[in-house]
XYZ file of N, CA and C in Angstrom:
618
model
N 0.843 -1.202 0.000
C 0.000 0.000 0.000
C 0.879 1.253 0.000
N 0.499 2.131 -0.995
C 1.347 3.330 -0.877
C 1.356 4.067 0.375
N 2.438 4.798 0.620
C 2.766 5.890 2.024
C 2.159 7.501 1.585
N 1.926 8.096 2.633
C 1.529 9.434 2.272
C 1.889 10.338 3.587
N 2.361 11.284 3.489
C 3.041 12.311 4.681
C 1.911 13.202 4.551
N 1.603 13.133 5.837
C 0.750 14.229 6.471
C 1.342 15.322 7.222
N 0.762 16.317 7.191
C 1.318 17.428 8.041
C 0.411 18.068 8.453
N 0.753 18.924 9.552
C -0.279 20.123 10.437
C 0.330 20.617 11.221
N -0.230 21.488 12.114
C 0.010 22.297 13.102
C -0.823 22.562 14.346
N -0.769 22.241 15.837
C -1.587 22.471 16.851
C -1.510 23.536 17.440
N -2.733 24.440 17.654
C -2.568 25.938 18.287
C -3.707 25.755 19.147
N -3.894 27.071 19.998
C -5.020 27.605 20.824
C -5.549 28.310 19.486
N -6.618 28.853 20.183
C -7.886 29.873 19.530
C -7.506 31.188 19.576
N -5.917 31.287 20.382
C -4.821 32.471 20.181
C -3.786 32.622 19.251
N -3.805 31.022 18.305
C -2.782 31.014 17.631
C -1.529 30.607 18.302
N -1.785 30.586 19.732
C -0.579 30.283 19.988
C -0.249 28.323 19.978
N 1.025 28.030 19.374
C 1.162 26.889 18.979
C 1.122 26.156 20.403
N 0.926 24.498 20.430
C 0.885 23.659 21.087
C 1.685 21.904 20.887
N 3.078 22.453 22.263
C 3.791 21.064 21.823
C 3.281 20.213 22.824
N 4.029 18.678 22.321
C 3.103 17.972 23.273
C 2.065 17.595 22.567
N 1.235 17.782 21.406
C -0.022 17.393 21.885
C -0.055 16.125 20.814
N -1.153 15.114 21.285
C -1.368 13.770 21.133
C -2.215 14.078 19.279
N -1.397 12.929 18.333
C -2.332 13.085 17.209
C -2.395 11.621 16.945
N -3.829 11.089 16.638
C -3.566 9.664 16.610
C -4.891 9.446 15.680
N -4.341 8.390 14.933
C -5.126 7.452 13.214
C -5.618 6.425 14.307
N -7.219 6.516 14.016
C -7.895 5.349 14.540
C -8.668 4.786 13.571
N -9.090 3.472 13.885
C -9.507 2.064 12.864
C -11.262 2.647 13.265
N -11.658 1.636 12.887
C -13.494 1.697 13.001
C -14.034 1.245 14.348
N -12.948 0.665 15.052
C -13.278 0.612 16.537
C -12.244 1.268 17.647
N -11.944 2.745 17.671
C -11.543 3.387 17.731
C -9.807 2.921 18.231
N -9.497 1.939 17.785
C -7.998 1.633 18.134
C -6.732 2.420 17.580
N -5.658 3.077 18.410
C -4.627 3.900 17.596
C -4.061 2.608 16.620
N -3.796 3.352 14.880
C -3.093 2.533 14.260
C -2.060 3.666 13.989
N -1.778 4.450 13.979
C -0.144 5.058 13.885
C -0.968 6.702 14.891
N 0.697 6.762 15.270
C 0.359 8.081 16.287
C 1.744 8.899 16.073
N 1.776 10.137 16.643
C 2.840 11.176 16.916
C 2.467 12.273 17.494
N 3.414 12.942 17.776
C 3.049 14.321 19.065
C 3.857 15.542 17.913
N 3.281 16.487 18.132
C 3.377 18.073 18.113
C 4.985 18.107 18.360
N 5.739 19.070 17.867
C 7.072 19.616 18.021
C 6.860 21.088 18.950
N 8.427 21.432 19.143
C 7.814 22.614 20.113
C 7.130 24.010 19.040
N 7.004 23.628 18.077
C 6.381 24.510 17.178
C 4.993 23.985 17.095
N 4.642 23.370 17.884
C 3.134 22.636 17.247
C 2.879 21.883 16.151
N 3.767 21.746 15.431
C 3.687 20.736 13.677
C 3.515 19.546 14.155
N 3.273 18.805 13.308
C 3.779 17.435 13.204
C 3.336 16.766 11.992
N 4.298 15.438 11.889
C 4.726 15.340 10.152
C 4.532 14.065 10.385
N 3.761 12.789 9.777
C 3.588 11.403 9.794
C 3.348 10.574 8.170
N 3.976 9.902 8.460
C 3.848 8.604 7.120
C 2.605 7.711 7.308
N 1.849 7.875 6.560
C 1.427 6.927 7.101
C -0.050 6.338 5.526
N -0.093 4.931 5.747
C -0.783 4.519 4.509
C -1.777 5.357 4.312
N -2.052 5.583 2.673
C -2.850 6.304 1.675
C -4.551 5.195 2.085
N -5.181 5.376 2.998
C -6.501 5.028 3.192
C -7.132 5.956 3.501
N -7.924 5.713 3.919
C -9.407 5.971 4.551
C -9.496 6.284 6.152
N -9.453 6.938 7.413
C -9.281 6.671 8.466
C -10.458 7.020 9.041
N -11.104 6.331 9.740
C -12.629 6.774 10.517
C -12.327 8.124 11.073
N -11.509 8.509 11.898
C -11.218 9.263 12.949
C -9.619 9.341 12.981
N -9.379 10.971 13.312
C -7.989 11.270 14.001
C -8.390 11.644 15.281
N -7.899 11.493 16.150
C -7.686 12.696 17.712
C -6.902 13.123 17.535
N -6.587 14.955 18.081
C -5.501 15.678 18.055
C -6.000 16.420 19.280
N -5.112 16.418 20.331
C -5.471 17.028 21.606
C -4.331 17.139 22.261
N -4.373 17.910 23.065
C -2.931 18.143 24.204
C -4.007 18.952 25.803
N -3.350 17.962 26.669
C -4.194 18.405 28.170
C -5.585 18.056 28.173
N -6.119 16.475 27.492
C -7.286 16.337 27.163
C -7.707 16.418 28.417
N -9.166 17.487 28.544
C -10.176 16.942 29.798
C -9.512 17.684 31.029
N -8.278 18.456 30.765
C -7.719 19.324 31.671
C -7.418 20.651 31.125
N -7.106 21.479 30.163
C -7.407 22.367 29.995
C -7.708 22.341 28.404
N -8.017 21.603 27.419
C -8.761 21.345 26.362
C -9.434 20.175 26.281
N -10.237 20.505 25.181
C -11.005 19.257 24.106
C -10.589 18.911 22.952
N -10.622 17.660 22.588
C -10.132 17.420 21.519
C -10.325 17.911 20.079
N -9.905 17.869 18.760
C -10.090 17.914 17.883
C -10.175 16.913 17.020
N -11.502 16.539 16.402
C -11.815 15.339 15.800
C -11.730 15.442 13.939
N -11.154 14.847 13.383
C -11.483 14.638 11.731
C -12.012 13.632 11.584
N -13.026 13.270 11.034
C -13.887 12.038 10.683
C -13.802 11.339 9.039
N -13.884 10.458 8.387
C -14.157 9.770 7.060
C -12.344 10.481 7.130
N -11.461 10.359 7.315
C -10.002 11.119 6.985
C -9.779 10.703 5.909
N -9.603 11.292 4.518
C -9.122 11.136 3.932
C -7.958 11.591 3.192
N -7.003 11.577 3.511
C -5.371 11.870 3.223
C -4.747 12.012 1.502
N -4.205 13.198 1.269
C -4.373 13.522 -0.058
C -2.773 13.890 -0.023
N -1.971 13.607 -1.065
C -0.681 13.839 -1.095
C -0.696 15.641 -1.023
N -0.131 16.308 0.204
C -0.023 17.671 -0.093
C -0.545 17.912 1.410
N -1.741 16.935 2.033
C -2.599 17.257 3.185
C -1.730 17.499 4.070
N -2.284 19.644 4.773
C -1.559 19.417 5.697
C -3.444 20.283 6.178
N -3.028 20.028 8.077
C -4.145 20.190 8.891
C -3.824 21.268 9.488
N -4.693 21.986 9.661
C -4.347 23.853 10.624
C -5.366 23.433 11.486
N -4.892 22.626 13.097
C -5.899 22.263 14.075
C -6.178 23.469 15.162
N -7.345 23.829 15.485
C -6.915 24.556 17.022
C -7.861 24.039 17.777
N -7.531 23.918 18.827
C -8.746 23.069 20.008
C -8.588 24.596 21.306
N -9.812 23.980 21.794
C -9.886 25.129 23.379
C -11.031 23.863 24.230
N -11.959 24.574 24.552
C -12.720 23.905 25.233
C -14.449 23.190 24.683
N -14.412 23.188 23.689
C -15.170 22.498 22.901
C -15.019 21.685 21.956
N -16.037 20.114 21.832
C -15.350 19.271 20.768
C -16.924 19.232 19.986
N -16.313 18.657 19.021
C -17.299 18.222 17.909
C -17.695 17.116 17.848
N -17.993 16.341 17.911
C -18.436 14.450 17.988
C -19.072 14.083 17.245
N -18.971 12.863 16.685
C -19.968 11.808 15.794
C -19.937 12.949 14.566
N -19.369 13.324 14.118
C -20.146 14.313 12.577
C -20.704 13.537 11.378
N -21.270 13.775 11.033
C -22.128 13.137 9.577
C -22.223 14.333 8.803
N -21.967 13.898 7.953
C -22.568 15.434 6.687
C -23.383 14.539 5.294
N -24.146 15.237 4.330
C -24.568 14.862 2.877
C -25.275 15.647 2.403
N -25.022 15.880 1.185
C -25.579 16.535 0.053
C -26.860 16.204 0.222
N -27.626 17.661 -0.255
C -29.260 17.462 -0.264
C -29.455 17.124 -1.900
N -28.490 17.747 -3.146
C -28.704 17.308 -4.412
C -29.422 16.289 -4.270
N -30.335 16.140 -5.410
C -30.489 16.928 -6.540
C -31.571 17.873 -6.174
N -32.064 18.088 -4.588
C -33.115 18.529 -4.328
C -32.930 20.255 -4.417
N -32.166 20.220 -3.708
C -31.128 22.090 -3.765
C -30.007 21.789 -3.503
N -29.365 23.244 -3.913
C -27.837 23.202 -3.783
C -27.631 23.128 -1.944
N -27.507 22.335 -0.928
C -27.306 22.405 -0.072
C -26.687 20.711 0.310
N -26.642 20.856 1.891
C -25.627 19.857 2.504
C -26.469 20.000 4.183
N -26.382 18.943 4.818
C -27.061 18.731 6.133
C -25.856 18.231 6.800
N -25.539 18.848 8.252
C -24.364 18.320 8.709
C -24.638 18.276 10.358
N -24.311 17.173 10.903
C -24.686 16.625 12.375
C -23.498 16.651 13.004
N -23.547 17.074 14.382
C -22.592 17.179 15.157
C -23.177 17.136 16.792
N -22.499 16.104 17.780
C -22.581 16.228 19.013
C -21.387 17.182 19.596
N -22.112 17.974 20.290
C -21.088 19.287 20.916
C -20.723 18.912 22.244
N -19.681 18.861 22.804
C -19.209 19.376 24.608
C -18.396 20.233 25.059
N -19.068 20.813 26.197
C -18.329 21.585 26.569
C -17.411 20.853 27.373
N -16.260 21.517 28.373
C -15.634 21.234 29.009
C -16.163 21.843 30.175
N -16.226 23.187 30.532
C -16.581 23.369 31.254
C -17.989 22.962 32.382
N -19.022 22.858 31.122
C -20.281 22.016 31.501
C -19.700 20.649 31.825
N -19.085 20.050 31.190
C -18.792 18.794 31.916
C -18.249 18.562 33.014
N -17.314 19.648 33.678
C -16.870 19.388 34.967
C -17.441 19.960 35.583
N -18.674 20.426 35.122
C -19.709 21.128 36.465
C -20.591 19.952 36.619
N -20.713 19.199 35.932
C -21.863 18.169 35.523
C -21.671 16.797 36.768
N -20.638 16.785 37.085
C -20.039 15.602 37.662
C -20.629 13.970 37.338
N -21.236 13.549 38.089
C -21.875 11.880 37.890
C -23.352 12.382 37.732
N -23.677 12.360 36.218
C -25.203 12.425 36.254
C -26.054 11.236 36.763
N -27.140 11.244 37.037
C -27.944 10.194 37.506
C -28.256 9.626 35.859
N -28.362 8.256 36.339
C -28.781 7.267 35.817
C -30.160 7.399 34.732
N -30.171 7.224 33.280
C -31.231 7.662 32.284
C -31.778 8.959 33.167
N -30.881 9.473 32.848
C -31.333 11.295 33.218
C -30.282 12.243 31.632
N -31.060 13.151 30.986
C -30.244 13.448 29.948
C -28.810 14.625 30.860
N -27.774 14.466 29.928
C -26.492 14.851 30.069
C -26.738 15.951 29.327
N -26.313 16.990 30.217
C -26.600 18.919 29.235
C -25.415 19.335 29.534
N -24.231 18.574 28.577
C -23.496 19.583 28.772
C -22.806 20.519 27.111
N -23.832 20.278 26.179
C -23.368 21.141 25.149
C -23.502 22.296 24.813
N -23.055 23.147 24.492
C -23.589 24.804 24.272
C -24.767 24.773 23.544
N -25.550 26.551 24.084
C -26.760 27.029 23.224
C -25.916 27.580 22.294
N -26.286 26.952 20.763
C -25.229 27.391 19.805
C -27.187 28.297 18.279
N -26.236 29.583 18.064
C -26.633 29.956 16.897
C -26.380 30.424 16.209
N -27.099 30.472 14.581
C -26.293 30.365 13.429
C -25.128 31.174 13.383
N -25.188 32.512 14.200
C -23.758 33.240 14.386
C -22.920 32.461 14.835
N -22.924 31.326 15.537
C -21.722 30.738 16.574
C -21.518 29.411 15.639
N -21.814 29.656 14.443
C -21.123 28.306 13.695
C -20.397 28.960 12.576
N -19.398 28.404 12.003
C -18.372 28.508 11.001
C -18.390 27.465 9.994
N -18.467 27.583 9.006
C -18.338 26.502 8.294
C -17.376 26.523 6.791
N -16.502 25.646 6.756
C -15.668 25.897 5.422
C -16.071 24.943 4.397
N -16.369 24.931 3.737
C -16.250 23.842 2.114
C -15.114 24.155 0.990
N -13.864 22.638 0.902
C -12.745 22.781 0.173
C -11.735 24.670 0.962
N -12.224 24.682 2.055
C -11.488 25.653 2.682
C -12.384 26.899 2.005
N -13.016 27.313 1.639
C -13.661 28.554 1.226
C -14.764 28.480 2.384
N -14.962 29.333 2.699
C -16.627 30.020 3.758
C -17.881 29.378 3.258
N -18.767 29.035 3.669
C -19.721 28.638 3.108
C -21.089 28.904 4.454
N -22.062 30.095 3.756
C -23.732 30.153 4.569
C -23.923 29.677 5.076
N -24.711 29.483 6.828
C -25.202 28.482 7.425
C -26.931 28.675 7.217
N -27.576 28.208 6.701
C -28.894 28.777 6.540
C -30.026 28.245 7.423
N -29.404 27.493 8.286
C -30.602 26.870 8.894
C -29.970 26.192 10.223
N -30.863 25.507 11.265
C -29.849 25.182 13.016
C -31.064 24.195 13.007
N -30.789 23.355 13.856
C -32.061 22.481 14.495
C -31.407 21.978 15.702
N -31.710 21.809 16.715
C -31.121 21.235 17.782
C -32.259 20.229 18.260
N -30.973 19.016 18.531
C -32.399 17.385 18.508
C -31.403 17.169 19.334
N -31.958 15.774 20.352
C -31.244 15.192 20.762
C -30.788 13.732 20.352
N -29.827 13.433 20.902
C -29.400 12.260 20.583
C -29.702 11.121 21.751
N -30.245 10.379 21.888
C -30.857 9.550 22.710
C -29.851 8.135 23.123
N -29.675 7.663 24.261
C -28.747 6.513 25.106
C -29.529 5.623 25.583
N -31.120 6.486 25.634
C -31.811 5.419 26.579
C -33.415 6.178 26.445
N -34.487 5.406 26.269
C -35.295 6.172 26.217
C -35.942 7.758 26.965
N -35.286 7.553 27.974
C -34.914 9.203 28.745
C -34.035 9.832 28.762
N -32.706 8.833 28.773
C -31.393 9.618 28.626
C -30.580 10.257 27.415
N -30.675 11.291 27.395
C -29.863 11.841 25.803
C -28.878 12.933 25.999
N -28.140 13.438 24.647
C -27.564 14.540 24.652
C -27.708 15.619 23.838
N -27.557 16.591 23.800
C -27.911 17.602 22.616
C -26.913 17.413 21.647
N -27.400 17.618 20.294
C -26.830 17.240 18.978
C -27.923 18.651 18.404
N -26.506 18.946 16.873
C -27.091 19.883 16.021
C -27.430 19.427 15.062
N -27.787 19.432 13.905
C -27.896 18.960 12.637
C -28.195 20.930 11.881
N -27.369 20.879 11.221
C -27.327 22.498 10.474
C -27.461 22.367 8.964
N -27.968 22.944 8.352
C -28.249 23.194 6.804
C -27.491 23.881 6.319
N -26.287 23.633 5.186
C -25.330 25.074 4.921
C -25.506 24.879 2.838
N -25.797 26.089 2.829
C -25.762 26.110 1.040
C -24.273 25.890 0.699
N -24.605 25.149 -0.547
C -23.336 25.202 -1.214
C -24.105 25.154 -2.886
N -24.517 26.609 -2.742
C -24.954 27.168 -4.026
C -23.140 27.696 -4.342
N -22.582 27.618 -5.951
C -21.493 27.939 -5.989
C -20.489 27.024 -5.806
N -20.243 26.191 -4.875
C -19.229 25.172 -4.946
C -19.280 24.263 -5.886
N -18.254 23.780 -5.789
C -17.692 22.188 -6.961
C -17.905 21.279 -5.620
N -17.568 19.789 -6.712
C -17.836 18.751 -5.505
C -16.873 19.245 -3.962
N -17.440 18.860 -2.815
C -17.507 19.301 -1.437
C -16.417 17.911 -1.484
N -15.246 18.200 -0.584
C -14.550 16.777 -0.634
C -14.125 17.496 0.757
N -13.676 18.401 1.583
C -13.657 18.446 3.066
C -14.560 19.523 3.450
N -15.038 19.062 4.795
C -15.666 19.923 5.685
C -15.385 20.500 6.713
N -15.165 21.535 7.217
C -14.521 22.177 8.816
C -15.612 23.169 9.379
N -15.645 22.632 10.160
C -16.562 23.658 11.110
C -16.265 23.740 12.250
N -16.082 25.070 12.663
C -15.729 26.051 14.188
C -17.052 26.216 15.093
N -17.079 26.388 16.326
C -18.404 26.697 16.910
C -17.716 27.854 18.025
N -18.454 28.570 18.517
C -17.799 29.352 20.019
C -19.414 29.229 20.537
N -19.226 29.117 21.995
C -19.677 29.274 22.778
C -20.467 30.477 23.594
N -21.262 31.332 23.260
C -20.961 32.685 23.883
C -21.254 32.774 25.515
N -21.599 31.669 26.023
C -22.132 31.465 27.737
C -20.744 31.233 28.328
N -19.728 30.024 27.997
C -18.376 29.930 28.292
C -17.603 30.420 27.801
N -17.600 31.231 26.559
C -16.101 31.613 25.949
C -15.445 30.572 25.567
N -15.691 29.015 25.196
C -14.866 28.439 24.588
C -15.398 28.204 23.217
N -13.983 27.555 22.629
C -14.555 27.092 21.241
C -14.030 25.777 20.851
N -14.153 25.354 19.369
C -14.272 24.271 18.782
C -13.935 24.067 17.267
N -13.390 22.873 17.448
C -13.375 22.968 15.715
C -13.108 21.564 15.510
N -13.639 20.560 14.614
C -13.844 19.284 13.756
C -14.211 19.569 11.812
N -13.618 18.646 11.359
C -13.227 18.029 10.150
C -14.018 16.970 9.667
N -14.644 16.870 8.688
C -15.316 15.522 7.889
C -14.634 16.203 6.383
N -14.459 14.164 5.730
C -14.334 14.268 4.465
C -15.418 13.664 4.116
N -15.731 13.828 2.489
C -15.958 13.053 1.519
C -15.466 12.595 0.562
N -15.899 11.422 -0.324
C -15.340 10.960 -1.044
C -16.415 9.984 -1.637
């Protein structure tokens, strides 16, 4: 199987870089299959086979003073490099798809956490729902297609269910992509405006 070098860079939401921090290729049951850490510049540079990867983690001080940064469907392109920044919000489970041929648009799902809500949250009770994601609106989302900006035109907030009582809040957002060519990555930022933190996760297609 051919090799392919990846590259990126880990920062705060200040830009300021982050060494140390954990970047790791996981399988479909979330097992590390190749890993490496951040330089004191925040980069980091990996070989690693030309597939498909469910999931990366890229985090430094997980669960102590950040959240992770998730890429989902990874798909690795000779040239791919990643501009990560994490703070105190993650992105989870993402799904995205084209609404074609119906309109030019795209539907994209995401479970949010805070950090802070979570360590206020401590041991929830038992099938009781877990609130710890931000009130997020269409101002507090970002969204890139192939790295260009792209409209958010629409929010829905549903939950995601564990147990017939127990759930979590999940978004599912509507973003036009009147104007684009085929959509082959997705990035979306969120901030928080109750905590001041933020967020940012990755989906491909293909």
């Amino acid at each position: 199987m051919e090799n392919i070098t990846v590259t990126g860079q880990l920062c705060d939401f200040n830009g300021q870089p982050l060494a140390g921090g954990d970047v790791r290729f996981y399988d479909e049951n979330f097992e590390t299959r190749h890993a490496t850490q951040t330089d004191v510049d925040g980069k980091f540079e990996i070989s690693i086979p030309k597939k498909i990867y469910p999931s990366i983690f890229i985090c430094k001080s997980y669960k102590d003073k950040f959240l992770e940064y998730w890429h989902w469907n990874f798909n690795p392109q000779h040239g791919t490099h990643l501009n990560v920044q994490i703070d105190g919000l993650e992105l989870y489970g993402m799904k995205a798809w084209e609404m074609a041929p119906t309109y030019p648009g795209m539907m994209i799902f995401f479970r949010p956490m805070s950090l802070q809500k979570f360590k206020a949250l401590g041991s929830p009770e038992k099938d009781q729902p877990v609130l710890i994601a931000p009130e997020l609106k269409i101002s507090d989302i970002t969204v890139e297609l192939n790295g260009k900006k792209a409209p958010v035109i629409g929010i829905n907030k549903v939950k995601e269910h564990t147990s017939p009582q127990a759930y979590l809040d999940a978004y599912l957002i509507n973003v036009s992509t009147e104007g684009f060519e085929k959509v082959k990555r997705i990035l979306v930022s969120i901030a928080d405006q109750q905590t001041q933190e933020k967020g940012m996760a990755g989906f491909d297609l293909y």
